[in-house]
XYZ file of C-alpha atoms in Angstrom:
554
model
C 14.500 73.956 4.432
C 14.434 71.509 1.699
C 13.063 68.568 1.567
C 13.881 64.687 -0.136
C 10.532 63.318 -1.585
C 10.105 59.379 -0.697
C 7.564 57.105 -2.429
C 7.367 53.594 -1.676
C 5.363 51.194 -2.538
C 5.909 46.645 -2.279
C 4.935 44.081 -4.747
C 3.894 42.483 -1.656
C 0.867 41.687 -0.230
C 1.681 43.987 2.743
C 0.980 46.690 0.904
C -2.182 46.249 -0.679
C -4.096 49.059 0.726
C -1.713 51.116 0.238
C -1.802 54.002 -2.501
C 0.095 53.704 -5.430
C 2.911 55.206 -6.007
C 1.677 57.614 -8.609
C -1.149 58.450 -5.695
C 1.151 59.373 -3.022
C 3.324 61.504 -5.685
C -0.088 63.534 -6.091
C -0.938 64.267 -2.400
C 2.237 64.617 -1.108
C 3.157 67.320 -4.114
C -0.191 69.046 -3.000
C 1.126 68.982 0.509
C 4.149 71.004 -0.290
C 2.209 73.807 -3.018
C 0.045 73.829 0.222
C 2.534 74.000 2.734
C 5.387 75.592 0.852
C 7.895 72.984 0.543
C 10.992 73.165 -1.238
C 11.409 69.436 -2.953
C 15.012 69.137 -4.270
C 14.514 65.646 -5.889
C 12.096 63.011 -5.159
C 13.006 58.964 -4.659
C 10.928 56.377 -6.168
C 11.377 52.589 -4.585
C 9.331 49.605 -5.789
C 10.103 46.756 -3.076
C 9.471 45.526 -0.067
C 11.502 47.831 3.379
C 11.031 44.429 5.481
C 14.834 44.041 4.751
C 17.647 46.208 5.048
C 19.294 47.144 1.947
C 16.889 49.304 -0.031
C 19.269 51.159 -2.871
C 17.129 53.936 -3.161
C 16.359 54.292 0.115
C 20.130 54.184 1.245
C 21.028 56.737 -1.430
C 18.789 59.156 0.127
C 20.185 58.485 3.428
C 23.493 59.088 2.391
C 22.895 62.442 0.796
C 20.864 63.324 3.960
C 23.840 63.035 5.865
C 25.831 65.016 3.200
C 23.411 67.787 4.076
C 21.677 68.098 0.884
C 18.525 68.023 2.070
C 17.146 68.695 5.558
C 13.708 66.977 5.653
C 12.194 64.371 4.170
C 8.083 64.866 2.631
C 6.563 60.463 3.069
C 2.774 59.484 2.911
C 3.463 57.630 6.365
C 6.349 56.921 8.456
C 5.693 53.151 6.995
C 7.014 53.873 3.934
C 10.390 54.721 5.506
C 10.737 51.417 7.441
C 9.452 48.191 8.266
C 12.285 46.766 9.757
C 14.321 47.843 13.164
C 17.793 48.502 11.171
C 16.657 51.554 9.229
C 14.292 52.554 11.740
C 17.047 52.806 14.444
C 19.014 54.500 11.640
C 16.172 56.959 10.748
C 15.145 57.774 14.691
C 19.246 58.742 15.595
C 19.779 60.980 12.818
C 16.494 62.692 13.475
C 17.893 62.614 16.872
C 21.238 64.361 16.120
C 19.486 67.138 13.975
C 20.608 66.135 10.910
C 17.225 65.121 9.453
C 15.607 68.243 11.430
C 11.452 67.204 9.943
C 9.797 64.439 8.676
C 6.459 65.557 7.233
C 3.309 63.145 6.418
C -0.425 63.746 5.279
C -1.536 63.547 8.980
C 1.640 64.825 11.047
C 5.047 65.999 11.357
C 8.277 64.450 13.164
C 10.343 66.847 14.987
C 13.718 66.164 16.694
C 12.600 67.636 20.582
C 9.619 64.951 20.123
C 9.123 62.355 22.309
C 10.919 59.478 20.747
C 8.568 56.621 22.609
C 6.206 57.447 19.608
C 7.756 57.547 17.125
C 9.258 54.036 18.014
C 5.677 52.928 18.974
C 4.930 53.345 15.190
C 7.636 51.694 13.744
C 7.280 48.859 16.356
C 4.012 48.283 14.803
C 5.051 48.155 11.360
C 7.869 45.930 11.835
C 4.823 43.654 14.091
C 2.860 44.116 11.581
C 5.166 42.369 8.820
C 6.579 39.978 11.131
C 2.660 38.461 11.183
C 1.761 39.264 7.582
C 5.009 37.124 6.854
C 3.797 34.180 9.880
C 0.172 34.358 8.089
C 1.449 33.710 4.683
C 3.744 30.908 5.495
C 0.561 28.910 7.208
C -1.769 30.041 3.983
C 1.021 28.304 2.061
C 1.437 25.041 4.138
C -2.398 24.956 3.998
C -2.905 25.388 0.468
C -0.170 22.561 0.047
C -1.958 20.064 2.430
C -4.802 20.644 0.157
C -3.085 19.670 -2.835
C -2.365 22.888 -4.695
C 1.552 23.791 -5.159
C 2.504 26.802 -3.775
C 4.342 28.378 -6.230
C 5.506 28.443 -9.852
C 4.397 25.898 -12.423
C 7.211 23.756 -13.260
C 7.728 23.248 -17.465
C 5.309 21.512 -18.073
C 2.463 23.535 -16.618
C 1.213 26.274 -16.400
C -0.500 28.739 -13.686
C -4.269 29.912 -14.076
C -4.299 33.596 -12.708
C -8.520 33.030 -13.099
C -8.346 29.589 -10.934
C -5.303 30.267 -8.714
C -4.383 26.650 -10.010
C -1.804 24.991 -12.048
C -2.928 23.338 -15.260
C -1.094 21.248 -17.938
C 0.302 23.408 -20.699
C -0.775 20.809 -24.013
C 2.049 20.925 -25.746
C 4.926 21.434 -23.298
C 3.083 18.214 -21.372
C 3.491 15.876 -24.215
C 7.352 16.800 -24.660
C 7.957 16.204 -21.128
C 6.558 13.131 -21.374
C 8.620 11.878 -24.266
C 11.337 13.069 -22.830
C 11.361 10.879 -19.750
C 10.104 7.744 -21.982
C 13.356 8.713 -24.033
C 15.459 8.791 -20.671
C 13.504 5.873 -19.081
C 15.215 3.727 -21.820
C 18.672 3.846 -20.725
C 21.020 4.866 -23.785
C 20.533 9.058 -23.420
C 22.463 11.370 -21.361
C 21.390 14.621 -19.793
C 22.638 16.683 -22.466
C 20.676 14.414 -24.947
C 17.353 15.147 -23.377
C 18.474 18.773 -22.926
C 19.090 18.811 -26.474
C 15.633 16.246 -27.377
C 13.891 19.370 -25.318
C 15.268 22.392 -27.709
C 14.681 20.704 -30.788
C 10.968 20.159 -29.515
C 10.440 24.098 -28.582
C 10.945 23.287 -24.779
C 13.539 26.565 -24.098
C 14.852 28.292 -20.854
C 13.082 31.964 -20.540
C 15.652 33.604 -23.269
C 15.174 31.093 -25.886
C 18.189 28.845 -24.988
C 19.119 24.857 -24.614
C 17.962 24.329 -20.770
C 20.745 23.985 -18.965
C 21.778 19.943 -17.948
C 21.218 20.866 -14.270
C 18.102 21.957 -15.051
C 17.158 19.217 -17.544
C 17.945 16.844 -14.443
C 15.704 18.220 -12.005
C 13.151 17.989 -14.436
C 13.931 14.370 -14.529
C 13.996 13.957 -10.392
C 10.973 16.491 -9.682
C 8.467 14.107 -8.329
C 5.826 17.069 -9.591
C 5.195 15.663 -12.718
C 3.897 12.079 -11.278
C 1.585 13.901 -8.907
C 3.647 14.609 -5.724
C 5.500 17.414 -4.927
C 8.060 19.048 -2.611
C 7.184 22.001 -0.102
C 9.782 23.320 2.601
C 11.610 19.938 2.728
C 8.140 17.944 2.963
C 6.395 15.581 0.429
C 2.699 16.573 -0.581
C -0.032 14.740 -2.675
C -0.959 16.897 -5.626
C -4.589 18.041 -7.202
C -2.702 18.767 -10.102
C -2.657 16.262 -13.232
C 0.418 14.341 -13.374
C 2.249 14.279 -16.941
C 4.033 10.639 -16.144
C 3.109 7.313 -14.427
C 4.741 6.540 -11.202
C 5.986 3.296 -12.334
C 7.509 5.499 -15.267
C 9.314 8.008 -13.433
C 10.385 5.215 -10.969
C 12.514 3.833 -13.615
C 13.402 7.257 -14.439
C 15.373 7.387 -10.880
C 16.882 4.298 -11.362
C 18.453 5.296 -14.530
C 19.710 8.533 -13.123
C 21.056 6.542 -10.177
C 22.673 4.235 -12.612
C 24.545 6.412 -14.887
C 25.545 8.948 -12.491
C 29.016 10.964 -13.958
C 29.872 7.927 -16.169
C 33.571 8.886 -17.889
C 33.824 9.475 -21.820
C 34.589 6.742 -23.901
C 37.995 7.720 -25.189
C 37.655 4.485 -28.039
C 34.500 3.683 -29.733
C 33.284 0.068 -28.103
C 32.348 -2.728 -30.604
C 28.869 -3.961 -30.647
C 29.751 -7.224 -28.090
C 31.898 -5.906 -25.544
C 30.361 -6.364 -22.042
C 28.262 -8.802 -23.197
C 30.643 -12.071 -22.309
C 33.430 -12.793 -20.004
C 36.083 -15.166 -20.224
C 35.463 -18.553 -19.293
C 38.273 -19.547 -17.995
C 39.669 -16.790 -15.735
C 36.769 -14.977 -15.542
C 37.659 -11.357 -16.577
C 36.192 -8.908 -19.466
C 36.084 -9.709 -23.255
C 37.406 -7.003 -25.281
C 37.509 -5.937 -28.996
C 40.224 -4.928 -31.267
C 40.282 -4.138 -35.111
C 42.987 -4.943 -37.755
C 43.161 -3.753 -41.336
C 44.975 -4.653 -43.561
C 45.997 -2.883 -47.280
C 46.876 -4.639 -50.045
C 49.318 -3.710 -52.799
C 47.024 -4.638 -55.253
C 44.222 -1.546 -53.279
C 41.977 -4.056 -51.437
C 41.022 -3.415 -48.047
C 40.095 -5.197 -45.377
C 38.995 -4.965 -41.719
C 38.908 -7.532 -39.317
C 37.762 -7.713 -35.549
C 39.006 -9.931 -32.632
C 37.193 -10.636 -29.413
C 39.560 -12.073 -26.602
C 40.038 -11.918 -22.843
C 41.537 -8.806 -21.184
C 43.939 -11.121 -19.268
C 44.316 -8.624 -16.771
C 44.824 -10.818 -13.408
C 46.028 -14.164 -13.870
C 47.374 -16.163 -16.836
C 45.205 -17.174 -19.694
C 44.972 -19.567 -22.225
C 42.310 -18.655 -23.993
C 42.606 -17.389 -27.851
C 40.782 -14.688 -30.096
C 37.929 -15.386 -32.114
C 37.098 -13.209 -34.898
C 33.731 -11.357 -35.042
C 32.152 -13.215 -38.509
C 32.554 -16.778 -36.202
C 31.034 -15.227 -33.235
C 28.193 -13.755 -35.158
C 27.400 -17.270 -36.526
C 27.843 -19.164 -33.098
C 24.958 -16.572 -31.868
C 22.962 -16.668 -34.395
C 22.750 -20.638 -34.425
C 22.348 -20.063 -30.719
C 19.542 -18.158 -30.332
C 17.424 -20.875 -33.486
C 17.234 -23.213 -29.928
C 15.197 -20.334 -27.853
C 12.626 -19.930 -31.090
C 8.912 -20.581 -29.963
C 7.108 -22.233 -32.677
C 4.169 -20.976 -33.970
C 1.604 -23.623 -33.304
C 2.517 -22.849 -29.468
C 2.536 -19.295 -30.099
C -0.979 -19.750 -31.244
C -1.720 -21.998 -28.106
C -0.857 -19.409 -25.803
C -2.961 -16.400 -27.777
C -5.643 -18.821 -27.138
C -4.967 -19.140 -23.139
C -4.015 -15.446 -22.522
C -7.829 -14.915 -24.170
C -9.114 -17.217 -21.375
C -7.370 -16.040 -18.440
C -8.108 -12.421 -19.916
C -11.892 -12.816 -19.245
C -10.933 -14.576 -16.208
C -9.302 -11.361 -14.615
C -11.833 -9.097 -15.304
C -14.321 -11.013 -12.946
C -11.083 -11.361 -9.998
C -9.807 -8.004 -10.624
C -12.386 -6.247 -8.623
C -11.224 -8.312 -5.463
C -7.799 -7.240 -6.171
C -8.787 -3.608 -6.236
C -10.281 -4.186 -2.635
C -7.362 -5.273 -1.217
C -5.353 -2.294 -2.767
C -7.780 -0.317 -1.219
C -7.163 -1.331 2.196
C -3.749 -1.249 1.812
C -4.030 2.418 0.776
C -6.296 3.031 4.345
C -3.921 1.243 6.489
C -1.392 3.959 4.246
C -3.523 6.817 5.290
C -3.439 5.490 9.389
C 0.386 5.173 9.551
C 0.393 8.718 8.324
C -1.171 9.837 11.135
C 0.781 7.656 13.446
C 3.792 8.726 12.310
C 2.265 12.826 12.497
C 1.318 11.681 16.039
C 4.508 10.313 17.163
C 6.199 13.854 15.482
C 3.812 16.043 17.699
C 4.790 14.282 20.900
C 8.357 15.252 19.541
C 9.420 11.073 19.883
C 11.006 11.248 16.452
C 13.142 13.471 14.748
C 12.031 15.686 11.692
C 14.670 14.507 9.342
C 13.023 10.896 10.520
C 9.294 12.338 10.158
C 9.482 13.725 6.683
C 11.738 10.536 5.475
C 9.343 7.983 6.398
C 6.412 10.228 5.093
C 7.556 10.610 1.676
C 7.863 6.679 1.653
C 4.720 6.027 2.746
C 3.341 8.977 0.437
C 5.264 7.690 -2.658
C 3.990 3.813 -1.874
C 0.486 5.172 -1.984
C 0.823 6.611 -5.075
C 2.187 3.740 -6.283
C -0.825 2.120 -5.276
C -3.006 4.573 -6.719
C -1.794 4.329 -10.102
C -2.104 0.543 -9.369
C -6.065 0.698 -9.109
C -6.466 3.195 -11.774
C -4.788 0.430 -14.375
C -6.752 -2.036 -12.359
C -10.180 -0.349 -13.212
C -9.076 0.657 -16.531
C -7.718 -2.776 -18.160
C -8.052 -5.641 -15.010
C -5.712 -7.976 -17.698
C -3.098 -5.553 -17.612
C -1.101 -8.149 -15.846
C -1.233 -10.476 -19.091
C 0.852 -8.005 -21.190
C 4.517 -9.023 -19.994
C 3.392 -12.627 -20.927
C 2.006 -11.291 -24.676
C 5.274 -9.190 -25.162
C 7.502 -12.700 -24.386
C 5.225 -14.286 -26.967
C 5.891 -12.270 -29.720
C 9.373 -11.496 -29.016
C 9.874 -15.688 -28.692
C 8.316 -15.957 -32.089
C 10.309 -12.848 -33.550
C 13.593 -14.945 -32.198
C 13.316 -16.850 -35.700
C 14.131 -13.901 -37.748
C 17.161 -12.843 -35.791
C 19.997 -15.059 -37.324
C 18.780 -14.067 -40.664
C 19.483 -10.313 -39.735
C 22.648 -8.710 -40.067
C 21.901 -6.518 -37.288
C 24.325 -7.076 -35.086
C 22.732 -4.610 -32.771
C 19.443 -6.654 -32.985
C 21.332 -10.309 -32.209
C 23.053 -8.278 -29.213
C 19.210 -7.101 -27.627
C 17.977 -11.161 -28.893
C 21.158 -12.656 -26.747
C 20.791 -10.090 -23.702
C 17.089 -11.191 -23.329
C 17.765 -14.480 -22.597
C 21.054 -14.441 -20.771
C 21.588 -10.804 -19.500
C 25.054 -10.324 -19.531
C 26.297 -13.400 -18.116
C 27.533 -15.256 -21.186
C 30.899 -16.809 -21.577
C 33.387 -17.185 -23.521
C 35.377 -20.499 -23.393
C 37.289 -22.227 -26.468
C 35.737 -19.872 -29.250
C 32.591 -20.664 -28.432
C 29.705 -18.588 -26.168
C 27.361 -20.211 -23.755
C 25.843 -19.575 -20.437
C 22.774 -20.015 -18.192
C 19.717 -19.235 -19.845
C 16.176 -17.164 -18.058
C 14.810 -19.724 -16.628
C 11.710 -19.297 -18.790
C 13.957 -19.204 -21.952
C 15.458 -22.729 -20.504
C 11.820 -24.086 -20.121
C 11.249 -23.945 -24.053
C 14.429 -25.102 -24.902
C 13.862 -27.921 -22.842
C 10.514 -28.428 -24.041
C 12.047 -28.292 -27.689
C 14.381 -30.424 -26.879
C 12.344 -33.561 -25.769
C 8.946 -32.979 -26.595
C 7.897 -36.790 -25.827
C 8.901 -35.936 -21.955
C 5.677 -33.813 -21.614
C 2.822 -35.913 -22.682
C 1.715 -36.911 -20.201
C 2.761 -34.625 -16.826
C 5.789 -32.727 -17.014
C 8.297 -34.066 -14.482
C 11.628 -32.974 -16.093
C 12.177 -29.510 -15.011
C 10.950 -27.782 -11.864
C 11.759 -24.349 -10.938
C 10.772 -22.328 -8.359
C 11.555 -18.289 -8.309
C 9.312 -16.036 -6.153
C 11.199 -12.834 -7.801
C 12.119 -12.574 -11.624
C 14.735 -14.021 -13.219
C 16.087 -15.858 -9.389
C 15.754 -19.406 -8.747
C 15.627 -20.039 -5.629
C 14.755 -23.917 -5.821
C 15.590 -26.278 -8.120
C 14.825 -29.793 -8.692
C 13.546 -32.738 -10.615
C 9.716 -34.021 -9.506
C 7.269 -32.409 -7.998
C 8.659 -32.106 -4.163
C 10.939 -29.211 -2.655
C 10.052 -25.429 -1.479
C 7.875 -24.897 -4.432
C 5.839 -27.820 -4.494
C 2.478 -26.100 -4.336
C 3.206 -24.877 -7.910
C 2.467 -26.518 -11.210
C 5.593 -28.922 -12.938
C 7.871 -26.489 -14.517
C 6.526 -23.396 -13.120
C 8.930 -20.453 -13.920
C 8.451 -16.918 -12.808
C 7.476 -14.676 -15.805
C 7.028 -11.411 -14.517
C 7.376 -9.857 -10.931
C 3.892 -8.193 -10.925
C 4.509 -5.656 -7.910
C 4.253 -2.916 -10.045
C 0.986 -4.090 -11.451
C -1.493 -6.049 -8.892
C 0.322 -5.652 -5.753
C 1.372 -9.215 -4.236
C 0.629 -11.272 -6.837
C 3.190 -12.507 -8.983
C 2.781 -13.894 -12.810
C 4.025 -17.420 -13.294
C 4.360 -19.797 -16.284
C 3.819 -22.709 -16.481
C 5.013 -25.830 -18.720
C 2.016 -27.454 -19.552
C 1.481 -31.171 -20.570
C 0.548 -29.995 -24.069
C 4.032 -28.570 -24.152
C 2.969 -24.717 -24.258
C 4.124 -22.551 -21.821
C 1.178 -21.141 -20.221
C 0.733 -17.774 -17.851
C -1.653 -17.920 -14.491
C -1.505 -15.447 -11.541
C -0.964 -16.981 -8.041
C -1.326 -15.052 -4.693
């Protein structure tokens, strides 16, 4: 009789006590010098027989049934199956005589032998994988309630075989981070971070670009701001967190915003989208003219004028030198001189020194907002237990509350680390205020573009060859304040502006009555500080000594 030799051991845990496979080559080769077995060829399989679909295994099977071999020489019947497909395959053609033995270290399968035993033992190894694979997957959802990601590092990190951990990789970590401060910006595509990532030595496994799938999930995997994903739910992470979650916030938001955006099939000029038309109210657009003389010269020469695409206009061109020059004599009104520049250093230093005594009472009440986080967690765990919600609803409203809390988190941390974080925004609007005075000298026109858009977005007009539009409301403060600086010696009644989120007025009046009468004359909202200190907001202020001043009001 001869026999087919079978040698199988997993990767898998299941099969850690088991011998290797160069062991059970040894014994079960001694078996047949002992036992006189004729091997014809011996099969070698290095997976797990939980599934159908073994190659090797099915090869063998095959040329069993061609009748090359009549028996087949295993350490234990294990190794043939751990699943009820091939074992229902092996048990009928030891059945029908065509495997006539199966021979292990301890016993030997005959066809005449009671089959209830043979089936008892593969029951038990199919049981005993089914539970193995049960065992895992709660070791897994465990170790991910406790923080630790289940499985590979993303780029990034890396995984500590001595720890069981995942730790940041030093140089990777810093790319990563550039890269979403790159994308967080808003003027880079997918395939420009994929390419930022090459250049920087950040590769796929073989050495190549990363593909721009891939470079977007990096961009979207909440992993590298200390969350992450398991089976569909959201988990707080032990690991440390390469980005800020008010960073990779804004990351989302870009990616929502640019989604498949179509190619530009001309290249824009440097103002488009930045006005409409004034009088019917549709796009401004660009075109260029040049013009050759006989005598060599050339010249080139851009027009801006209204798209006229819906109703009849009137309106003419304007070419691009006048439009430069009715910005640029524009933006001298918005220019923060420097004596108030140097007012307002002196008030931020105040109110600095201020907030470091207040900031611990803001912490608190993060705090307890972060506990009354943690209790609607388990109310909502609760209510999925009792099987009153759905799961889609369960793990929806957990990752909100789990990404608010982080949120928070990251709130106290800057908190405890700089309590006058909050003063920033107004510093930045300082400087850039003061910086406004350089602008019209620049020929940038890039640079009077990013001046304009500061202080009126994108909602400029363009009426009679000449731009203007509605001002920030803080940007409309010191112009007014420039304008008539004799109105605000004494109090400031001339302007009074109420806007409880940036950049929306939502009252407007002159005196000191209306919705936001319990502010200060003039008060204009600076910066929406829910990213910072919760529910406080930053205000400024127009102050009798004509200097626009920042406070922080609950």
């Amino acid at each position: 009789m001869k026999y087919f030799l079978y040698a199988r051991k997993s990767t898998d845990v299941e099969d850690k006590q088991v011998l290797s496979i160069e062991a059970q080559l040894s014994e079960l080769y001694a078996l047949a010098l002992r036992e006189g077995l004729e091997i014809v060829e011996q099969f070698v399989e290095k997976r797990s027989a939980k599934m159908p679909g073994r190659p090797v295994f099915s090869e063998m099977m095959a040329r069993l049934q061609k009748g090359e071999a009549q028996g087949i020489l295993c350490w234990k019947i294990d190794r043939l199956s751990r699943n009820p497909v091939d074992s229902g395959q092996i048990s009928w053609l030891l059945q029908q005589g065509i495997i006539q033995q199966i021979r292990t270290h301890d016993r030997t399968y005959l066809p005449q032998d009671n089959v209830l035993i043979m089936s008892v033992e593969f029951g038990m190894a199919n049981e005993y994988i089914r539970q193995l694979s049960a065992n895992t997957a709660r070791g897994l959802r465990a170790k991910a309630r406790r923080g630790d990601f289940p499985g590979t590092a993303p780029v990034g990190y890396r995984n500590d075989p001595r720890t069981k951990t995942i730790m940041l990789d030093k140089k990777k970590s810093k790319i990563i981070q550039a890269a979403f401060e790159k994308y967080s910006k808003g003027n880079s595509r997918v395939e420009d971070i994929g390419k930022f990532l090459y250049d920087n030595g950040v590769r796929s496994l073989y050495g190549n670009r990363i593909h721009d799938d891939r470079v977007k999930f990096i961009l979207t995997n909440p992993f590298y701001c200390g969350l992450f994903l398991y089976m569909g739910e959201l988990y707080e992470g032990r690991h440390t967190p390469i980005v800020d979650k008010r960073l990779f916030d804004k990351v989302q938001k870009v990616v929502v915003e640019r989604g498949h955006p179509q190619a530009a099939t001309t290249q824009p000029q440097v103002f488009c989208g930045l006005m409409s038309c004034g009088e019917c109210g549709m796009a401004i657009t660009a075109e260029v003219r040049e013009k050759h003389q006989k005598n060599g010269n050339f010249h080139r020469y851009v027009y801006y004028r209204c798209t006229k695409k819906s109703i009849h206009c009137t309106q003419s061109y304007v070419r691009e030198e006048n439009l430069v020059t009715d910005i640029s004599n524009l933006l001298s009104l918005f220019v923060l001189p420097p004596e108030w520049a140097h007012d307002f250093g002196r008030r931020t230093q105040v109110d600095e020194r201020d907030a470091e005594r207040t900031s611990a009472q803001t912490i608190s009440g993060l705090r307890d907002e972060m506990n009354e986080i943690d209790r609607k967690l388990d109310r909502v765990l609760d209510l999925y237990i009792a099987q009153e919600i759905e799961r889609d609803a369960y793990l929806a409203k957990r990752r909100a509350l789990l990404s608010h809390k982080r949120t928070l988190l990251e709130q106290i941390v800057r908190l405890e680390r700089d309590g006058s974080a909050w003063l920033e925004p107004m510093r930045e609007w300082i400087k850039e205020a003061e910086n406004l005075a350089e602008i019209p000298s620049n020929p940038s026109l890039p640079a009077k573009k990013s001046a304009i858009q500061k202080i009126f977005g994108s909602n400029l007009q363009l009426y009679n060859q000449k731009i203007s539009g509605t001002a920030h409301p803080l940007y409309a403060a010191l112009r007014a304040a420039r304008q008539n600086p004799d109105s605000i010696t004494g109090e400031f009644k001339s302007i009074q502006v109420w806007a409880p989120q940036a950049g929306r007025v939502q009252n407007s009046s002159v005196g000191s009555s209306g919705e936001g009468a319990g502010l200060h004359s003039g008060t204009i909202l600076l910066h929406d500080c829910a990213d910072c200190i919760g529910d406080y907001r930053t205000f400024v202020h127009v102050l009798p000594a004509s200097v626009l001043y920042a406070d922080v009001s609950a």
